[in-house]
Amino acid sequence: MPELSHGRRMLVLAICCMSLLIVSLDNTVLNVALPSLQRELDASTSGLQWTIDAYTLVLASLLMPAGSTADRIGRRRVFLSGLVVFTLGSLLCSLAPDLNWLVVFRMVQAVGGSMLNPVAMSIITNTFTDPRERARAIGVWGAVVGLSMAAGPLVGGLLVDSVGWRSIFWVNLPVGLAALLLTWRFVPESRAPRARRPDPVGQVLVMALFGSLTYAIIEAPHGSWPSTAPFAALAVIALLALLRYEPRRPEPLIDLRFFRSAPFSGATVIAVSAFAALGGFLFLSTLYLQNVRGLSALEAGLWMLPMAVPTFLCAPLSGRLVGSRGPRLPLLVAGGAMTVSGLLFALFEAETSNATLLAGYVLFGVGFGFVNAPITNTAVSGMPLSQAGVASAVASTSRQLGQTLGVAVLGAVLAAGVGSSSYADTFVTASRPGWWILTACGAGVLTLGVLTTGPWARATAERAARRLESEERPPRRTGVGA
C-alpha cells in the first residue's frame, strides 16, 4: 500500500468505520425489535435466538477465509464485495415474509458482513503503520461500536414504534451505498506480499464445529437429549479433527502458531468472554424491558442509553491508554466493571429497582467500552503485516463466536427457566443463572487481563513473532552460485 497523507489516512479510517457502523448497528437495532418481531411472526424464544445467531454464526464461520482471501486477491476488492452483499441482504431482510425467510436473509447479510470488519481492520493496520497512531485509530474504531450501541436502540425503537420492525433494515441501505462509493473512490488496493492458499477442509470443519455447537445449545431446552446429542458429538469430532488437521498444512485456515503468543491467546479468549457477555446482556435486557416492564421499543431504547453512552465515551480513552501504557489497565477496568455489573443482577436482582438497574447498565457500558481496543491491538501487534488479515480475522471470529454463544447459552437458560410460564411471572428468577454466567465472563476478562499482559506474556509474543517471520522467509541458498 502506498504511503498516504494524514488526511487520506483519516478518510480511509472513516470509510472503514462506516462498515463497522452498519454491521454493529444491525445487531443493536434488531435486539430492540425482538419483542415486536416475536408478536408479528409468532416466534418462540429459540426463534428469536436464531434471528441473531444465524447472522453471528455465519459471520464467525466465514471471517477467517474472508481475511485470508482479502490478503490474497486484494483487500479493497473483497471489501467492496462485502458492502454489496450486506446491503442487498439488508433489503431482503426488510421483505422477509416469515421467520424462516428472515433467518435465511440474515445469513445472506452475514456473508457480506464477513467481508467487511476483518478486511477493514486489515486495511487500517496496513494504513496506520506507527504503533501509537494505530492504537488511536483502533480506539476510534472501538468508539464506533459505542456509537452503534447508543444510536441503535434509539433509532430502532423509533422505527419499530412508528413504522414497524422491517424498517430497521432500511437504515443500512444509504450507509452501505455511501461506503461503497467512497471505498471505490478513495481506498487504495493492498495485498499481502505472499498469497495464502485456500483451506476448504479447514473451512468445512470450522462451520461444522460452530453450527453444530450452536444448534445443540439453542435447541437443548426444547428437544430431547437423543435429538441434540448427535450435534454435540459432531461439534467435538469437528474440533478434534481441526486440531489434528490444521497443524499439518503449510498454510492453514487457523494458524495455531499464533497461539504460541500468550497475549494473542488471551485476547482471543477475552474476546469470546466479553462478547458472550454483550450478546447475553442485550438479549436479556431487551426481553425484560419490553416483555416484563411493558415498555415500548423506544422507551426500552432510552433505558439502554446508560449502557451505550459509557461504551461510546470509554472506547477512545481505552485506545489512548493502550497506545501509551499498554493493554493491562484497560483490561483490568473492563473485567472489574463487567464483573460488578453481573453481580448486581445475580446477587441483588438489579432489575427490581431503577437505581440498581441503572448502575448495572452503566457499569457494563464502562466495561465493554474499555475491552475492545486492547483485544484488537493485541491481536494484530507483533504479527507480520502479511498476516494482518488472518490475525485480525481470528480476533473478529472470536467476537462473533462469543456473541453467538452468549445468545445461545443465556437464551437456553432463560427458556429452560421460564418453561410454559409467562415472562412477567418468572423472568427475574429464570434469568439469574444467566447473570451468574455473565459475571463469570467478566471475571475471566479480569483474570486473563492480569495473566497475559506481564513480562512473561510479552516475551512469548516476541518469540512467536520472530518464529513466524523466520518461517515465512524462504530458505537461504548456499553453495556455488548462491
Coordinates of C-alpha atoms in Angstrom, one line a residue:
M1 CA 0.0 0.0 0.0
P2 CA 1.4 3.4 -0.9
E3 CA 2.2 5.9 1.9
L4 CA -0.8 8.2 2.4
S5 CA -1.1 11.7 3.7
H6 CA -2.6 12.2 7.2
G7 CA -5.9 13.4 5.7
R8 CA -6.2 10.5 3.4
R9 CA -5.5 8.1 6.3
M10 CA -8.2 9.7 8.3
L11 CA -10.6 9.3 5.4
V12 CA -9.7 5.6 5.0
L13 CA -10.4 5.2 8.7
A14 CA -13.8 6.9 8.4
I15 CA -14.8 4.7 5.5
C16 CA -13.8 1.5 7.4
C17 CA -15.7 2.8 10.4
M18 CA -18.8 3.2 8.2
S19 CA -18.7 -0.6 7.5
L20 CA -18.4 -1.3 11.2
L21 CA -21.3 1.0 12.0
I22 CA -23.8 -0.8 9.7
V23 CA -22.7 -4.2 10.9
S24 CA -22.8 -3.2 14.6
L25 CA -26.0 -1.1 14.3
D26 CA -27.7 -4.0 12.7
N27 CA -27.4 -6.2 15.8
T28 CA -28.3 -3.5 18.3
V29 CA -31.3 -2.3 16.3
L30 CA -32.5 -5.9 15.9
N31 CA -32.3 -6.5 19.7
V32 CA -34.8 -3.7 20.4
A33 CA -37.1 -5.1 17.7
L34 CA -37.2 -8.6 19.0
P35 CA -40.5 -8.4 21.0
S36 CA -42.3 -6.7 18.1
L37 CA -40.9 -9.4 15.8
Q38 CA -41.9 -12.1 18.2
R39 CA -45.5 -10.9 18.2
E40 CA -45.9 -10.3 14.5
L41 CA -44.2 -13.5 13.4
D42 CA -45.3 -15.6 16.4
A43 CA -41.7 -16.5 17.2
S44 CA -40.6 -18.6 20.2
T45 CA -37.6 -17.8 22.3
S46 CA -35.5 -20.1 20.2
G47 CA -36.8 -18.4 17.1
L48 CA -35.6 -15.1 18.4
Q49 CA -32.2 -16.6 19.2
W50 CA -31.9 -17.8 15.6
T51 CA -32.6 -14.4 14.2
I52 CA -29.5 -13.2 16.0
D53 CA -27.3 -16.3 15.9
A54 CA -27.9 -17.2 12.3
Y55 CA -26.1 -14.0 11.5
T56 CA -23.3 -14.2 14.0
L57 CA -22.8 -17.9 13.3
V58 CA -22.3 -17.5 9.6
L59 CA -20.2 -14.4 10.3
A60 CA -17.9 -16.3 12.7
S61 CA -17.6 -19.2 10.2
L62 CA -16.5 -17.0 7.2
L63 CA -14.4 -14.3 8.8
M64 CA -11.1 -16.2 8.7
P65 CA -11.3 -17.2 5.0
A66 CA -12.5 -13.7 4.2
G67 CA -9.4 -12.2 5.8
S68 CA -7.0 -14.6 4.1
T69 CA -8.8 -14.1 0.7
A70 CA -8.5 -10.4 1.1
D71 CA -4.8 -10.7 1.8
R72 CA -4.5 -12.8 -1.4
I73 CA -6.7 -11.2 -4.0
G74 CA -7.0 -7.6 -2.7
R75 CA -8.5 -6.1 0.4
R76 CA -10.3 -3.3 -1.4
R77 CA -11.9 -5.7 -3.8
V78 CA -13.2 -8.0 -1.1
F79 CA -14.4 -5.0 1.0
L80 CA -16.4 -3.7 -2.0
S81 CA -18.0 -7.1 -2.5
G82 CA -18.9 -7.3 1.2
L83 CA -20.7 -3.9 1.0
V84 CA -22.7 -5.0 -2.0
V85 CA -23.8 -8.3 -0.4
F86 CA -24.5 -6.8 3.0
T87 CA -26.6 -4.0 1.6
L88 CA -28.6 -6.5 -0.6
G89 CA -29.1 -8.8 2.4
S90 CA -30.5 -5.9 4.4
L91 CA -33.0 -5.1 1.7
L92 CA -34.1 -8.8 1.6
C93 CA -34.5 -8.9 5.4
S94 CA -36.9 -6.0 5.2
L95 CA -39.0 -8.0 2.7
A96 CA -39.0 -11.4 4.6
P97 CA -42.5 -12.9 4.6
D98 CA -41.9 -15.1 7.7
L99 CA -39.4 -16.1 10.4
N100 CA -37.7 -18.8 8.3
W101 CA -37.0 -16.4 5.4
L102 CA -35.8 -13.7 7.8
V103 CA -33.2 -16.2 9.2
V104 CA -32.1 -17.1 5.7
F105 CA -31.8 -13.5 4.7
R106 CA -29.9 -12.7 7.9
M107 CA -27.4 -15.4 6.7
V108 CA -27.0 -13.5 3.4
Q109 CA -26.3 -10.4 5.4
A110 CA -23.6 -12.3 7.3
V111 CA -21.9 -13.4 4.1
G112 CA -21.4 -9.8 3.3
G113 CA -20.5 -8.8 6.8
S114 CA -17.8 -11.4 6.9
M115 CA -16.0 -9.5 4.1
L116 CA -16.2 -6.1 6.0
N117 CA -14.9 -6.0 9.6
P118 CA -11.8 -8.2 9.4
V119 CA -10.9 -6.7 6.0
A120 CA -11.4 -3.2 7.3
M121 CA -9.2 -3.9 10.3
S122 CA -6.5 -5.2 7.9
I123 CA -6.8 -2.0 5.8
I124 CA -6.4 0.1 9.0
T125 CA -3.4 -2.0 10.1
N126 CA -1.7 -1.5 6.8
T127 CA -2.6 2.2 6.6
F128 CA -1.5 3.1 10.2
T129 CA 2.0 1.7 10.5
D130 CA 3.0 3.7 13.5
P131 CA 2.1 1.7 16.7
R132 CA 0.8 4.7 18.6
E133 CA -1.2 6.1 15.7
R134 CA -2.6 2.6 15.0
A135 CA -3.7 2.2 18.7
R136 CA -5.5 5.6 18.5
A137 CA -7.2 4.5 15.2
I138 CA -8.3 1.3 16.8
G139 CA -9.7 3.3 19.7
V140 CA -11.8 5.3 17.2
W141 CA -12.8 2.0 15.6
G142 CA -14.0 0.8 19.1
A143 CA -15.9 4.1 19.7
V144 CA -18.0 3.3 16.6
V145 CA -19.2 0.2 18.5
G146 CA -20.3 2.5 21.3
L147 CA -21.9 4.8 18.8
S148 CA -23.9 1.9 17.3
M149 CA -25.0 0.9 20.8
A150 CA -26.1 4.4 21.6
A151 CA -27.8 5.1 18.3
G152 CA -29.1 1.6 17.7
P153 CA -31.7 1.3 20.5
L154 CA -33.0 4.8 19.9
V155 CA -33.2 4.6 16.1
G156 CA -34.6 1.1 16.3
G157 CA -37.1 2.0 19.0
L158 CA -38.3 5.0 17.0
L159 CA -38.6 3.0 13.8
V160 CA -40.3 0.0 15.4
D161 CA -42.9 2.2 17.2
S162 CA -43.6 4.4 14.2
V163 CA -43.1 2.2 11.1
G164 CA -42.6 -1.4 12.2
W165 CA -39.7 -3.8 12.6
R166 CA -39.0 -4.2 8.9
S167 CA -37.8 -0.6 8.7
I168 CA -34.8 -1.3 11.0
F169 CA -33.1 -2.9 8.0
W170 CA -33.6 0.2 5.8
V171 CA -31.0 2.1 7.9
N172 CA -28.2 0.0 6.3
L173 CA -29.1 0.9 2.7
P174 CA -28.0 4.6 2.5
V175 CA -24.9 4.0 4.7
G176 CA -23.9 0.9 2.7
L177 CA -24.3 2.7 -0.6
A178 CA -22.3 5.7 0.6
A179 CA -19.5 3.5 1.9
L180 CA -19.5 1.6 -1.4
L181 CA -19.0 4.8 -3.4
L182 CA -16.3 6.3 -1.1
T183 CA -14.4 3.0 -1.0
W184 CA -14.4 2.9 -4.8
R185 CA -13.0 6.4 -4.9
F186 CA -10.6 6.8 -2.0
V187 CA -9.4 3.4 -0.6
P188 CA -6.2 2.1 -2.3
E189 CA -5.8 -1.6 -3.1
S190 CA -3.4 -3.7 -1.0
R191 CA -2.4 -7.3 -0.8
A192 CA -0.2 -9.5 1.2
P193 CA 3.3 -9.9 -0.3
R194 CA 2.8 -13.7 -0.5
A195 CA -0.7 -15.2 -1.1
R196 CA -2.1 -17.9 1.2
R197 CA -3.7 -20.9 -0.4
P198 CA -7.4 -21.7 0.4
D199 CA -8.1 -24.4 3.1
P200 CA -11.5 -25.9 2.2
V201 CA -11.3 -28.8 4.6
G202 CA -10.5 -26.5 7.5
Q203 CA -13.4 -24.2 6.5
V204 CA -15.8 -27.2 6.5
L205 CA -14.6 -28.3 9.9
V206 CA -15.0 -24.7 11.3
M207 CA -18.5 -24.5 10.0
A208 CA -19.4 -27.9 11.4
L209 CA -18.0 -27.0 14.8
F210 CA -19.7 -23.7 15.1
G211 CA -23.0 -24.7 13.6
S212 CA -23.5 -28.0 15.5
L213 CA -22.4 -26.5 18.8
T214 CA -24.8 -23.6 18.5
Y215 CA -27.7 -25.8 17.4
A216 CA -27.2 -28.2 20.3
I217 CA -27.2 -25.3 22.8
I218 CA -30.2 -23.4 21.4
E219 CA -32.4 -26.5 20.9
A220 CA -31.5 -28.4 24.1
P221 CA -34.2 -26.8 26.2
H222 CA -36.9 -27.6 23.6
G223 CA -35.9 -31.1 22.4
S224 CA -35.0 -34.4 23.9
W225 CA -31.4 -35.4 24.6
P226 CA -31.3 -38.0 21.8
S227 CA -32.2 -35.3 19.3
T228 CA -29.4 -32.9 20.3
A229 CA -26.7 -35.3 21.4
P230 CA -25.6 -36.0 17.7
F231 CA -25.0 -32.3 17.2
A232 CA -22.9 -32.1 20.4
A233 CA -20.9 -35.1 19.3
L234 CA -20.4 -33.6 15.9
A235 CA -19.0 -30.5 17.5
V236 CA -16.5 -32.5 19.5
I237 CA -15.4 -34.5 16.4
A238 CA -15.0 -31.4 14.3
L239 CA -12.9 -29.7 17.0
L240 CA -10.6 -32.7 17.3
A241 CA -10.3 -33.1 13.6
L242 CA -9.5 -29.4 13.3
L243 CA -6.7 -29.6 15.9
R244 CA -5.2 -32.6 14.1
Y245 CA -5.6 -31.4 10.5
E246 CA -4.6 -27.7 10.7
P247 CA -1.0 -28.0 12.0
R248 CA -0.2 -30.4 9.1
R249 CA -1.0 -27.8 6.5
P250 CA 1.8 -25.4 5.4
E251 CA -0.8 -22.5 5.2
P252 CA -3.8 -23.4 7.4
L253 CA -7.1 -21.6 7.8
I254 CA -6.4 -21.3 11.5
D255 CA -2.7 -20.8 12.1
L256 CA -2.2 -22.4 15.5
R257 CA 1.3 -20.8 15.7
F258 CA -0.4 -17.5 16.6
F259 CA -1.5 -19.1 19.9
R260 CA 2.2 -19.5 21.0
S261 CA 1.8 -15.8 21.9
A262 CA 0.2 -15.6 25.4
P263 CA -1.2 -12.1 24.7
F264 CA -2.8 -13.3 21.4
S265 CA -4.3 -16.4 23.1
G266 CA -5.5 -14.2 26.0
A267 CA -7.0 -11.7 23.6
T268 CA -8.9 -14.5 21.8
V269 CA -10.4 -15.9 25.0
I270 CA -11.2 -12.3 26.3
A271 CA -13.0 -11.6 23.1
V272 CA -15.1 -14.7 23.4
S273 CA -15.9 -13.9 27.1
A274 CA -16.6 -10.1 26.6
F275 CA -18.8 -10.6 23.5
A276 CA -20.7 -13.5 25.1
A277 CA -21.5 -11.2 27.9
L278 CA -22.6 -8.5 25.4
G279 CA -24.8 -10.8 23.4
G280 CA -26.4 -12.2 26.6
F281 CA -26.8 -8.8 28.2
L282 CA -28.6 -7.3 25.3
F283 CA -30.8 -10.3 24.8
L284 CA -31.9 -10.5 28.4
S285 CA -32.3 -6.7 28.8
T286 CA -34.4 -6.2 25.8
L287 CA -36.9 -9.0 26.7
Y288 CA -37.0 -7.8 30.3
L289 CA -37.7 -4.1 29.5
Q290 CA -40.4 -4.8 26.9
N291 CA -42.0 -8.1 27.9
V292 CA -41.8 -7.7 31.7
R293 CA -41.8 -4.0 32.4
G294 CA -44.1 -3.4 29.4
L295 CA -42.1 -0.6 27.9
S296 CA -42.4 0.4 24.2
A297 CA -39.4 -0.2 21.9
L298 CA -38.5 3.5 22.1
E299 CA -38.7 3.5 25.9
A300 CA -36.6 0.4 26.0
G301 CA -34.0 2.1 23.8
L302 CA -33.9 5.1 26.1
W303 CA -33.2 2.7 29.0
M304 CA -30.3 1.3 27.1
L305 CA -28.5 4.7 26.9
P306 CA -26.9 4.4 30.3
M307 CA -25.1 1.3 28.9
A308 CA -24.4 2.7 25.4
V309 CA -23.1 6.2 26.3
P310 CA -20.3 4.9 28.6
T311 CA -19.2 2.5 25.9
F312 CA -19.0 5.3 23.4
L313 CA -17.1 7.5 25.7
C314 CA -14.7 4.9 27.1
A315 CA -13.7 3.3 23.8
P316 CA -11.4 6.1 22.6
L317 CA -10.0 6.5 26.1
S318 CA -9.1 2.8 26.1
G319 CA -7.4 3.2 22.7
R320 CA -5.2 6.0 24.1
L321 CA -4.4 4.1 27.2
V322 CA -3.4 1.1 25.1
G323 CA -1.2 3.3 22.9
S324 CA 0.5 5.0 25.9
R325 CA 0.5 2.3 28.7
G326 CA -0.3 -1.0 27.1
P327 CA -3.4 -3.2 27.4
R328 CA -3.3 -4.2 31.1
L329 CA -5.1 -1.2 32.6
P330 CA -8.0 -1.1 30.1
L331 CA -8.5 -4.9 30.6
L332 CA -8.5 -4.6 34.4
V333 CA -11.1 -1.8 34.2
A334 CA -13.1 -3.8 31.7
G335 CA -13.1 -7.0 33.7
G336 CA -13.8 -5.3 37.0
A337 CA -16.7 -3.3 35.8
M338 CA -18.3 -6.2 33.9
T339 CA -17.9 -8.5 36.9
V340 CA -19.6 -6.0 39.3
S341 CA -22.4 -5.4 36.8
G342 CA -23.1 -9.1 36.6
L343 CA -23.1 -9.4 40.4
L344 CA -25.7 -6.6 40.8
F345 CA -28.1 -8.7 38.7
A346 CA -27.1 -12.1 40.1
L347 CA -27.0 -11.3 43.8
F348 CA -29.2 -8.2 44.2
E349 CA -31.8 -8.7 41.4
A350 CA -30.9 -5.3 39.9
E351 CA -34.0 -5.4 37.6
T352 CA -36.3 -4.9 40.6
S353 CA -35.0 -1.4 41.3
N354 CA -34.5 1.5 38.9
A355 CA -31.3 2.6 40.8
T356 CA -29.6 -0.8 40.7
L357 CA -30.7 -1.4 37.1
L358 CA -29.2 2.0 36.1
A359 CA -26.0 1.2 37.9
G360 CA -25.8 -2.3 36.3
Y361 CA -26.2 -0.8 32.8
V362 CA -23.6 2.0 33.4
L363 CA -21.0 -0.5 34.8
F364 CA -21.5 -2.9 31.9
G365 CA -21.2 0.0 29.4
V366 CA -17.9 1.2 31.0
G367 CA -16.5 -2.4 31.0
F368 CA -17.4 -3.1 27.4
G369 CA -16.1 0.3 26.3
F370 CA -12.7 -0.5 27.7
V371 CA -12.4 -4.1 26.4
N372 CA -12.5 -3.7 22.6
A373 CA -9.3 -1.7 21.9
P374 CA -6.9 -4.0 23.8
I375 CA -8.4 -7.1 22.1
T376 CA -7.9 -5.7 18.6
N377 CA -4.5 -4.1 19.3
T378 CA -3.1 -7.3 20.9
A379 CA -4.4 -9.5 18.1
V380 CA -2.5 -7.6 15.4
S381 CA 0.5 -6.2 17.3
G382 CA 3.7 -8.2 16.7
M383 CA 2.3 -10.2 13.8
P384 CA 3.9 -9.8 10.4
L385 CA 1.9 -7.3 8.2
S386 CA 1.5 -10.1 5.6
Q387 CA -0.6 -11.9 8.2
A388 CA -2.6 -8.9 9.4
G389 CA -5.8 -10.1 7.7
V390 CA -5.6 -13.6 9.2
A391 CA -4.7 -12.3 12.7
S392 CA -7.5 -9.7 12.8
A393 CA -9.9 -12.3 11.4
V394 CA -9.2 -14.6 14.3
A395 CA -10.0 -11.7 16.7
S396 CA -13.2 -10.9 14.8
T397 CA -14.2 -14.5 14.7
S398 CA -13.7 -14.7 18.5
R399 CA -16.0 -11.8 18.9
Q400 CA -18.7 -13.2 16.8
L401 CA -18.4 -16.7 18.3
G402 CA -18.6 -15.2 21.7
Q403 CA -21.8 -13.2 20.8
T404 CA -23.3 -16.4 19.2
L405 CA -22.6 -18.4 22.3
G406 CA -23.8 -15.7 24.7
V407 CA -27.2 -15.5 23.0
A408 CA -27.4 -19.3 22.6
V409 CA -26.4 -20.2 26.2
L410 CA -28.3 -17.4 28.0
G411 CA -31.4 -17.9 25.8
A412 CA -31.3 -21.6 26.5
V413 CA -31.0 -20.9 30.3
L414 CA -33.9 -18.4 30.1
A415 CA -36.1 -20.7 28.1
A416 CA -35.5 -23.6 30.5
G417 CA -36.3 -21.4 33.5
V418 CA -39.4 -19.8 32.0
G419 CA -40.9 -23.0 30.5
S420 CA -44.6 -22.6 29.8
S421 CA -45.0 -19.7 32.2
S422 CA -45.1 -16.1 31.2
Y423 CA -42.0 -13.8 31.2
A424 CA -43.7 -11.4 33.7
D425 CA -44.1 -14.1 36.3
T426 CA -40.8 -15.9 36.1
F427 CA -38.2 -13.8 34.3
V428 CA -36.2 -12.5 37.3
T429 CA -35.8 -16.0 38.8
A430 CA -35.3 -17.7 35.4
S431 CA -32.6 -15.2 34.3
R432 CA -30.5 -15.4 37.5
P433 CA -28.3 -18.3 36.3
G434 CA -27.7 -16.3 33.1
W435 CA -26.4 -13.3 35.1
W436 CA -24.0 -15.6 37.0
I437 CA -22.7 -16.7 33.6
L438 CA -22.2 -13.1 32.7
T439 CA -20.4 -12.5 36.0
A440 CA -18.0 -15.4 35.2
C441 CA -17.3 -13.8 31.8
G442 CA -16.3 -10.6 33.4
A443 CA -14.1 -12.4 35.9
G444 CA -12.5 -14.2 33.0
V445 CA -11.6 -10.9 31.3
L446 CA -10.2 -9.6 34.6
T447 CA -8.1 -12.7 35.3
L448 CA -6.7 -13.0 31.7
G449 CA -6.0 -9.3 31.7
V450 CA -3.6 -9.8 34.6
L451 CA -2.0 -13.1 33.3
T452 CA -1.5 -12.2 29.6
T453 CA -0.1 -8.7 29.8
G454 CA 3.0 -9.1 32.0
P455 CA 6.7 -9.5 31.1
W456 CA 6.4 -13.3 30.6
A457 CA 3.5 -12.9 28.2
R458 CA 5.2 -10.2 26.2
A459 CA 8.3 -12.5 25.9
T460 CA 6.1 -15.2 24.4
A461 CA 4.7 -12.7 21.9
E462 CA 8.2 -11.7 20.8
R463 CA 9.3 -15.3 20.4
A464 CA 6.1 -16.1 18.4
A465 CA 6.6 -13.1 16.1
R466 CA 10.2 -13.9 15.4
R467 CA 9.4 -17.5 14.7
L468 CA 6.6 -16.5 12.3
E469 CA 8.8 -14.2 10.5
S470 CA 11.6 -16.7 10.2
E471 CA 9.3 -19.4 9.0
E472 CA 7.8 -17.0 6.4
R473 CA 11.2 -16.3 4.8
P474 CA 12.4 -18.7 2.0
P475 CA 15.4 -20.7 3.0
R476 CA 18.8 -19.1 2.0
R477 CA 20.6 -20.9 -0.8
T478 CA 24.2 -22.0 -0.2
G479 CA 27.0 -23.3 -2.3
V480 CA 28.2 -22.5 -5.8
G481 CA 26.1 -19.8 -7.5
A482 CA 24.2 -18.9 -4.3

